[in-house]
């Protein structure tokens, strides 16, 4: 009969497993036991084995990574990489194999670097498994038995004790425990879980009789029946959410792709048009083809992709020195456009360190005095924390705060002496919400005294009549509104010679109230200033926390969140999309989402994304991993955070400090501005590189080609890169944190940038460069149409002229580099010599150019010749002319805005 019942149960379990239906833990315990077909004696070993075959092992599942080949292909087919492929192909067509291989090396290095950065951000689910214990104490065939946690099945009866990790989701059937649920709820205070009836309509995480896999028992002892294992647990559900959320491209990544296609279209179109124009005006087909190749190479910014990559990497290193480890390069730029921060409370806005903040007595309120010292000392005596060899307190954080607070109020309690003078201990009972001790070392009376501490309503119910219970309830409500956790402390002196009570009900009755203690997790001192900077920068701050609303609201008001208006929402209640949209689109309010679940954080992130807001989401627990994945910027805590959160996030704060996020936003804005600066710098050279080919084509060859393809590649891959990278290290322009966040749809390349780079800077540079070219030719007696081929009398003058064009573009780059350092402000506002890396890059650029011009082996390779002194003096004026022209343009723009 038992075998048939067991077989029928296995079929029922197989049906549930196939349909993906976990057991409902909120139904009455007898019914749940019937559905699980289990009892106080647990399962038989045979039935447990059958259920293990049906439900599978109790472990978190992970999906396979995308193949390495697929990820590598994606990096190699990036639009800018495609442009580099085209540039390499053109180099090989033009018989410039050395530079062709150099471009291929740039493609390979960029792909490898990006691939390594991206792959390390995809391991969140793997680390979830670390939260499951290796072994569990289970009742099988009526006997306690230690088994591997992965072998647990629904229906198993497990034994939980202080210090144990919960191996599966279970319902408490006997006893009670305090459980640290912070990894799931974000709430720093341990939760009480006991054998009791459930709460009608409450979320599972708030049910008073449920414990969840991966959490830790802080105190107490209990038995529980397992109702969910593996991917059906809360831990498994969070893993599934983490895997379903996919990372989307950052604004910079999307815009760089758009820019790449724009450049490709312009380059291809211009090459095709001018190929036809060249043939139409009488150029030989081979010359026209060479012209088209040169035009394409001139338009392709070979240095743009490595420069962006290296600039972002520099930003990553700079943030790391300031306490923010960024795991994805593009996240640096995304931080700069962040418009909303959704922050956790505990450990981010606060220190995650409870402190004794308030002492209230019936006769004296919160006034200091010996009565407050007596209250603090009594509360510290009613604890079980121990002191480690290094002096740190070990145990429940609330009790550690009581012991530390007593010392701060002049009533220190030594844990060793406390234990030596203890006559009895009745540990905290989650059902009674009380703890009591009998101490015989009372300094004033010398007699044994019972000390009881616990929830105010539980302690006040055990006072002698007329002992100030009503005023204490009012005071407790006031302390709770201030965001504090409130405990009541009561005592009863034992007669001389009387022994300690044998039962706790005898000890915890007829009490006299000493007072109330208020414990508080204080905000970090630097957070208020950081929140003000957010408001100045147009960044809104919402709190999304598992804590209760009163505590979170108090912290929010203390640090300045909610200016001009704060709204508190109980996220544990059903929060529909329309209601959420209405809340988040309210331009004045900042919101506290209290009692948040993993789905709440995901819904908030999705709603903000749907309305075009760039979202930074902080978190430290396992429950935060899906939202950290989904937000544009997931920010995990490095000290207090879990491995899962750190793996899921794009950025990890090594100091767990909210102020570091604001510093990172400023750094992100600076990096984005600097990306725009070196794009202006790189694009400005397209015009002086293209104009020589246009002059050659439009003159039908009467003007010999002023610049060779090899010289263009020497500029784009040689002289251009280091100054561009140095521009990525520019300091912030004044007022960078006083402007609103950049709209996410705003392109990294604007019309104004193109006018500035291709127009003002580019046209000025082209005019100067062509003036230098014609100066050298006309000085040698050249007339349009004169032959300049090898062996002709003007050939050396022609080579010198092309060298002057090449050097002229390089010296114009120097002026462009100084001009690009600021977008609006005058150069003096940031300092002429405040970027030593740029000065070093320019020095290298000039030295490299000198080597190409004066070193005989490089002269032969690049087709250059030594420049006469007068030509050197001429091109030496180009930097000042280019920078001065742009400085005047910016001065006029600033004057018009005044």
Tab-separated table of N, CA, C and O in Angstrom, residues 644-706:
chain	number	residue	atom	x	y	z
A	644	UNK	N	26.782	37.576	-6.879
A	644	UNK	CA	25.829	37.599	-7.992
A	644	UNK	C	25.606	39.030	-8.473
A	644	UNK	O	25.618	39.311	-9.669
A	645	UNK	N	25.392	39.936	-7.528
A	645	UNK	CA	25.178	41.340	-7.904
A	645	UNK	C	26.402	41.905	-8.594
A	645	UNK	O	26.301	42.613	-9.601
A	646	UNK	N	27.588	41.582	-8.076
A	646	UNK	CA	28.810	42.107	-8.689
A	646	UNK	C	28.994	41.576	-10.098
A	646	UNK	O	29.469	42.281	-10.987
A	647	UNK	N	28.642	40.325	-10.324
A	647	UNK	CA	28.784	39.761	-11.670
A	647	UNK	C	27.767	40.361	-12.635
A	647	UNK	O	28.043	40.547	-13.816
A	648	UNK	N	26.556	40.652	-12.137
A	648	UNK	CA	25.494	41.149	-13.018
A	648	UNK	C	25.675	42.611	-13.373
A	648	UNK	O	25.164	43.068	-14.396
A	649	UNK	N	26.392	43.365	-12.538
A	649	UNK	CA	26.463	44.819	-12.702
A	649	UNK	C	27.492	45.210	-13.747
A	649	UNK	O	28.423	44.470	-14.052
A	650	UNK	N	27.302	46.418	-14.287
A	650	UNK	CA	28.290	46.997	-15.188
A	650	UNK	C	29.359	47.751	-14.410
A	650	UNK	O	30.445	47.979	-14.918
A	651	UNK	N	29.036	48.142	-13.158
A	651	UNK	CA	29.991	48.892	-12.338
A	651	UNK	C	29.891	48.409	-10.905
A	651	UNK	O	28.799	48.129	-10.412
A	652	UNK	N	31.026	48.303	-10.234
A	652	UNK	CA	31.081	47.868	-8.840
A	652	UNK	C	31.730	48.980	-8.017
A	652	UNK	O	32.802	49.477	-8.373
A	653	UNK	N	31.058	49.381	-6.941
A	653	UNK	CA	31.599	50.407	-6.052
A	653	UNK	C	32.426	49.735	-4.966
A	653	UNK	O	31.892	48.986	-4.147
A	654	UNK	N	33.717	49.991	-4.963
A	654	UNK	CA	34.572	49.345	-3.971
A	654	UNK	C	34.338	49.905	-2.578
A	654	UNK	O	34.685	49.256	-1.593
A	655	UNK	N	33.758	51.102	-2.474
A	655	UNK	CA	33.511	51.698	-1.167
A	655	UNK	C	32.028	51.718	-0.792
A	655	UNK	O	31.657	52.279	0.247
A	656	UNK	N	31.155	51.141	-1.633
A	656	UNK	CA	29.710	51.078	-1.377
A	656	UNK	C	29.102	52.460	-1.164
A	656	UNK	O	28.082	52.588	-0.478
A	657	UNK	N	29.662	53.480	-1.740
A	657	UNK	CA	29.292	54.859	-1.429
A	657	UNK	C	28.484	55.472	-2.564
A	657	UNK	O	28.939	55.515	-3.714
A	658	UNK	N	27.298	55.987	-2.226
A	658	UNK	CA	26.459	56.633	-3.221
A	658	UNK	C	27.183	57.808	-3.877
A	658	UNK	O	27.015	58.076	-5.073
A	659	UNK	N	27.990	58.518	-3.115
A	659	UNK	CA	28.697	59.676	-3.670
A	659	UNK	C	29.612	59.269	-4.815
A	659	UNK	O	29.862	60.058	-5.729
A	660	UNK	N	30.110	58.034	-4.793
A	660	UNK	CA	30.970	57.572	-5.886
A	660	UNK	C	30.190	57.476	-7.189
A	660	UNK	O	30.754	57.667	-8.275
A	661	UNK	N	28.882	57.182	-7.103
A	661	UNK	CA	28.064	57.140	-8.315
A	661	UNK	C	28.021	58.517	-8.961
A	661	UNK	O	28.133	58.653	-10.191
A	662	UNK	N	27.863	59.558	-8.148
A	662	UNK	CA	27.808	60.924	-8.678
A	662	UNK	C	29.151	61.301	-9.301
A	662	UNK	O	29.215	61.920	-10.357
A	663	UNK	N	30.239	60.900	-8.642
A	663	UNK	CA	31.565	61.127	-9.223
A	663	UNK	C	31.685	60.412	-10.566
A	663	UNK	O	32.257	60.954	-11.525
A	664	UNK	N	31.130	59.193	-10.638
A	664	UNK	CA	31.180	58.444	-11.894
A	664	UNK	C	30.345	59.115	-12.979
A	664	UNK	O	30.716	59.100	-14.157
A	665	UNK	N	29.212	59.706	-12.597
A	665	UNK	CA	28.395	60.424	-13.589
A	665	UNK	C	29.170	61.616	-14.143
A	665	UNK	O	29.185	61.859	-15.355
A	666	UNK	N	29.833	62.349	-13.250
A	666	UNK	CA	30.644	63.474	-13.727
A	666	UNK	C	31.754	62.976	-14.646
A	666	UNK	O	32.026	63.568	-15.698
A	667	UNK	N	32.390	61.872	-14.262
A	667	UNK	CA	33.446	61.313	-15.102
A	667	UNK	C	32.889	60.858	-16.441
A	667	UNK	O	33.514	61.043	-17.485
A	668	UNK	N	31.674	60.274	-16.414
A	668	UNK	CA	31.052	59.846	-17.664
A	668	UNK	C	30.755	61.019	-18.579
A	668	UNK	O	30.925	60.930	-19.806
A	669	UNK	N	30.289	62.116	-18.004
A	669	UNK	CA	30.039	63.313	-18.818
A	669	UNK	C	31.344	63.836	-19.413
A	669	UNK	O	31.401	64.257	-20.568
A	670	UNK	N	32.390	63.805	-18.597
A	670	UNK	CA	33.686	64.271	-19.092
A	670	UNK	C	34.182	63.374	-20.220
A	670	UNK	O	34.665	63.867	-21.254
A	671	UNK	N	34.043	62.055	-20.062
A	671	UNK	CA	34.490	61.130	-21.107
A	671	UNK	C	33.703	61.349	-22.394
A	671	UNK	O	34.269	61.374	-23.492
A	672	UNK	N	32.373	61.535	-22.259
A	672	UNK	CA	31.563	61.763	-23.457
A	672	UNK	C	31.984	63.056	-24.153
A	672	UNK	O	32.132	63.105	-25.382
A	673	UNK	N	32.193	64.107	-23.374
A	673	UNK	CA	32.660	65.363	-23.967
A	673	UNK	C	33.998	65.165	-24.669
A	673	UNK	O	34.238	65.712	-25.751
A	674	UNK	N	34.863	64.368	-24.045
A	674	UNK	CA	36.183	64.150	-24.636
A	674	UNK	C	36.110	63.300	-25.898
A	674	UNK	O	36.902	63.486	-26.822
A	675	UNK	N	35.162	62.353	-25.939
A	675	UNK	CA	34.954	61.594	-27.180
A	675	UNK	C	34.569	62.550	-28.302
A	675	UNK	O	35.074	62.466	-29.429
A	676	UNK	N	33.673	63.484	-28.006
A	676	UNK	CA	33.284	64.477	-29.010
A	676	UNK	C	34.476	65.351	-29.418
A	676	UNK	O	34.610	65.740	-30.579
A	677	UNK	N	35.347	65.639	-28.460
A	677	UNK	CA	36.514	66.464	-28.782
A	677	UNK	C	37.440	65.768	-29.764
A	677	UNK	O	37.908	66.377	-30.731
A	678	UNK	N	37.733	64.486	-29.508
A	678	UNK	CA	38.670	63.876	-30.451
A	678	UNK	C	37.990	63.469	-31.757
A	678	UNK	O	38.661	63.281	-32.761
A	679	UNK	N	36.662	63.364	-31.756
A	679	UNK	CA	35.985	63.178	-33.044
A	679	UNK	C	36.100	64.461	-33.877
A	679	UNK	O	36.352	64.413	-35.085
A	680	UNK	N	35.920	65.617	-33.228
A	680	UNK	CA	36.145	66.891	-33.926
A	680	UNK	C	37.572	66.937	-34.459
A	680	UNK	O	37.820	67.319	-35.621
A	681	UNK	N	38.521	66.525	-33.627
A	681	UNK	CA	39.933	66.538	-34.010
A	681	UNK	C	40.195	65.633	-35.215
A	681	UNK	O	40.868	66.024	-36.172
A	682	UNK	N	39.627	64.425	-35.182
A	682	UNK	CA	39.864	63.478	-36.274
A	682	UNK	C	39.143	63.916	-37.552
A	682	UNK	O	39.709	63.880	-38.647
A	683	UNK	N	37.881	64.352	-37.396
A	683	UNK	CA	37.111	64.733	-38.578
A	683	UNK	C	37.677	65.986	-39.251
A	683	UNK	O	37.524	66.163	-40.450
A	684	UNK	N	38.295	66.876	-38.460
A	684	UNK	CA	38.806	68.122	-39.031
A	684	UNK	C	39.863	67.870	-40.091
A	684	UNK	O	40.085	68.715	-40.968
A	685	UNK	N	40.497	66.686	-40.056
A	685	UNK	CA	41.574	66.422	-41.013
A	685	UNK	C	41.069	65.771	-42.286
A	685	UNK	O	41.843	65.573	-43.225
A	686	UNK	N	39.759	65.422	-42.304
A	686	UNK	CA	39.215	64.845	-43.536
A	686	UNK	C	39.237	65.883	-44.663
A	686	UNK	O	39.556	65.563	-45.808
A	687	UNK	N	38.911	67.139	-44.333
A	687	UNK	CA	38.854	68.176	-45.377
A	687	UNK	C	40.223	68.425	-46.011
A	687	UNK	O	40.340	68.380	-47.248
A	688	UNK	N	41.287	68.693	-45.232
A	688	UNK	CA	42.588	68.896	-45.892
A	688	UNK	C	43.138	67.637	-46.560
A	688	UNK	O	44.032	67.747	-47.405
A	689	UNK	N	42.620	66.449	-46.208
A	689	UNK	CA	43.040	65.232	-46.898
A	689	UNK	C	42.271	65.023	-48.201
A	689	UNK	O	42.784	64.442	-49.160
A	690	UNK	N	41.026	65.512	-48.241
A	690	UNK	CA	40.188	65.325	-49.436
A	690	UNK	C	40.434	66.423	-50.476
A	690	UNK	O	40.486	66.148	-51.684
A	691	UNK	N	40.616	67.661	-50.006
A	691	UNK	CA	40.764	68.792	-50.942
A	691	UNK	C	41.890	68.573	-51.942
A	691	UNK	O	41.719	68.874	-53.145
A	692	UNK	N	43.090	68.059	-51.562
A	692	UNK	CA	44.120	67.834	-52.585
A	692	UNK	C	43.649	66.919	-53.723
A	692	UNK	O	43.991	67.149	-54.890
A	693	UNK	N	42.854	65.901	-53.415
A	693	UNK	CA	42.356	65.010	-54.468
A	693	UNK	C	41.325	65.721	-55.334
A	693	UNK	O	41.247	65.482	-56.551
A	694	UNK	N	40.518	66.600	-54.699
A	694	UNK	CA	39.542	67.357	-55.486
A	694	UNK	C	40.248	68.309	-56.450
A	694	UNK	O	39.844	68.453	-57.614
A	695	UNK	N	41.298	68.965	-55.950
A	695	UNK	CA	42.059	69.874	-56.821
A	695	UNK	C	42.666	69.094	-57.979
A	695	UNK	O	42.632	69.535	-59.143
A	696	UNK	N	43.206	67.923	-57.680
A	696	UNK	CA	43.786	67.068	-58.720
A	696	UNK	C	42.742	66.665	-59.750
A	696	UNK	O	42.961	66.757	-60.973
A	697	UNK	N	41.553	66.265	-59.277
A	697	UNK	CA	40.516	65.801	-60.200
A	697	UNK	C	39.917	66.949	-61.002
A	697	UNK	O	39.743	66.863	-62.226
A	698	UNK	N	39.579	68.040	-60.336
A	698	UNK	CA	38.914	69.150	-61.014
A	698	UNK	C	39.849	69.871	-61.979
A	698	UNK	O	39.390	70.545	-62.904
A	699	UNK	N	41.169	69.746	-61.775
A	699	UNK	CA	42.114	70.337	-62.730
A	699	UNK	C	42.450	69.381	-63.855
A	699	UNK	O	43.286	69.707	-64.706
A	700	UNK	N	41.800	68.193	-63.856
A	700	UNK	CA	42.047	67.168	-64.891
A	700	UNK	C	43.516	66.785	-64.948
A	700	UNK	O	44.054	66.501	-66.026
A	701	UNK	N	44.182	66.805	-63.803
A	701	UNK	CA	45.577	66.402	-63.741
A	701	UNK	C	46.560	67.504	-64.000
A	701	UNK	O	47.775	67.271	-63.909
A	702	UNK	N	46.067	68.727	-64.309
A	702	UNK	CA	47.002	69.834	-64.535
A	702	UNK	C	47.753	70.162	-63.251
A	702	UNK	O	48.913	70.601	-63.289
A	703	UNK	N	47.098	69.986	-62.107
A	703	UNK	CA	47.762	70.119	-60.803
A	703	UNK	C	48.096	68.713	-60.326
A	703	UNK	O	47.197	67.889	-60.130
A	704	UNK	N	49.376	68.383	-60.181
A	704	UNK	CA	49.720	67.026	-59.753
A	704	UNK	C	49.168	66.740	-58.364
A	704	UNK	O	48.946	67.651	-57.561
A	705	UNK	N	48.965	65.469	-58.071
A	705	UNK	CA	48.344	65.041	-56.810
A	705	UNK	C	49.153	65.551	-55.623
A	705	UNK	O	50.325	65.201	-55.461
A	706	UNK	N	48.570	66.421	-54.768
A	706	UNK	CA	49.349	67.045	-53.681
A	706	UNK	C	49.654	66.130	-52.502
A	706	UNK	O	50.401	66.517	-51.608
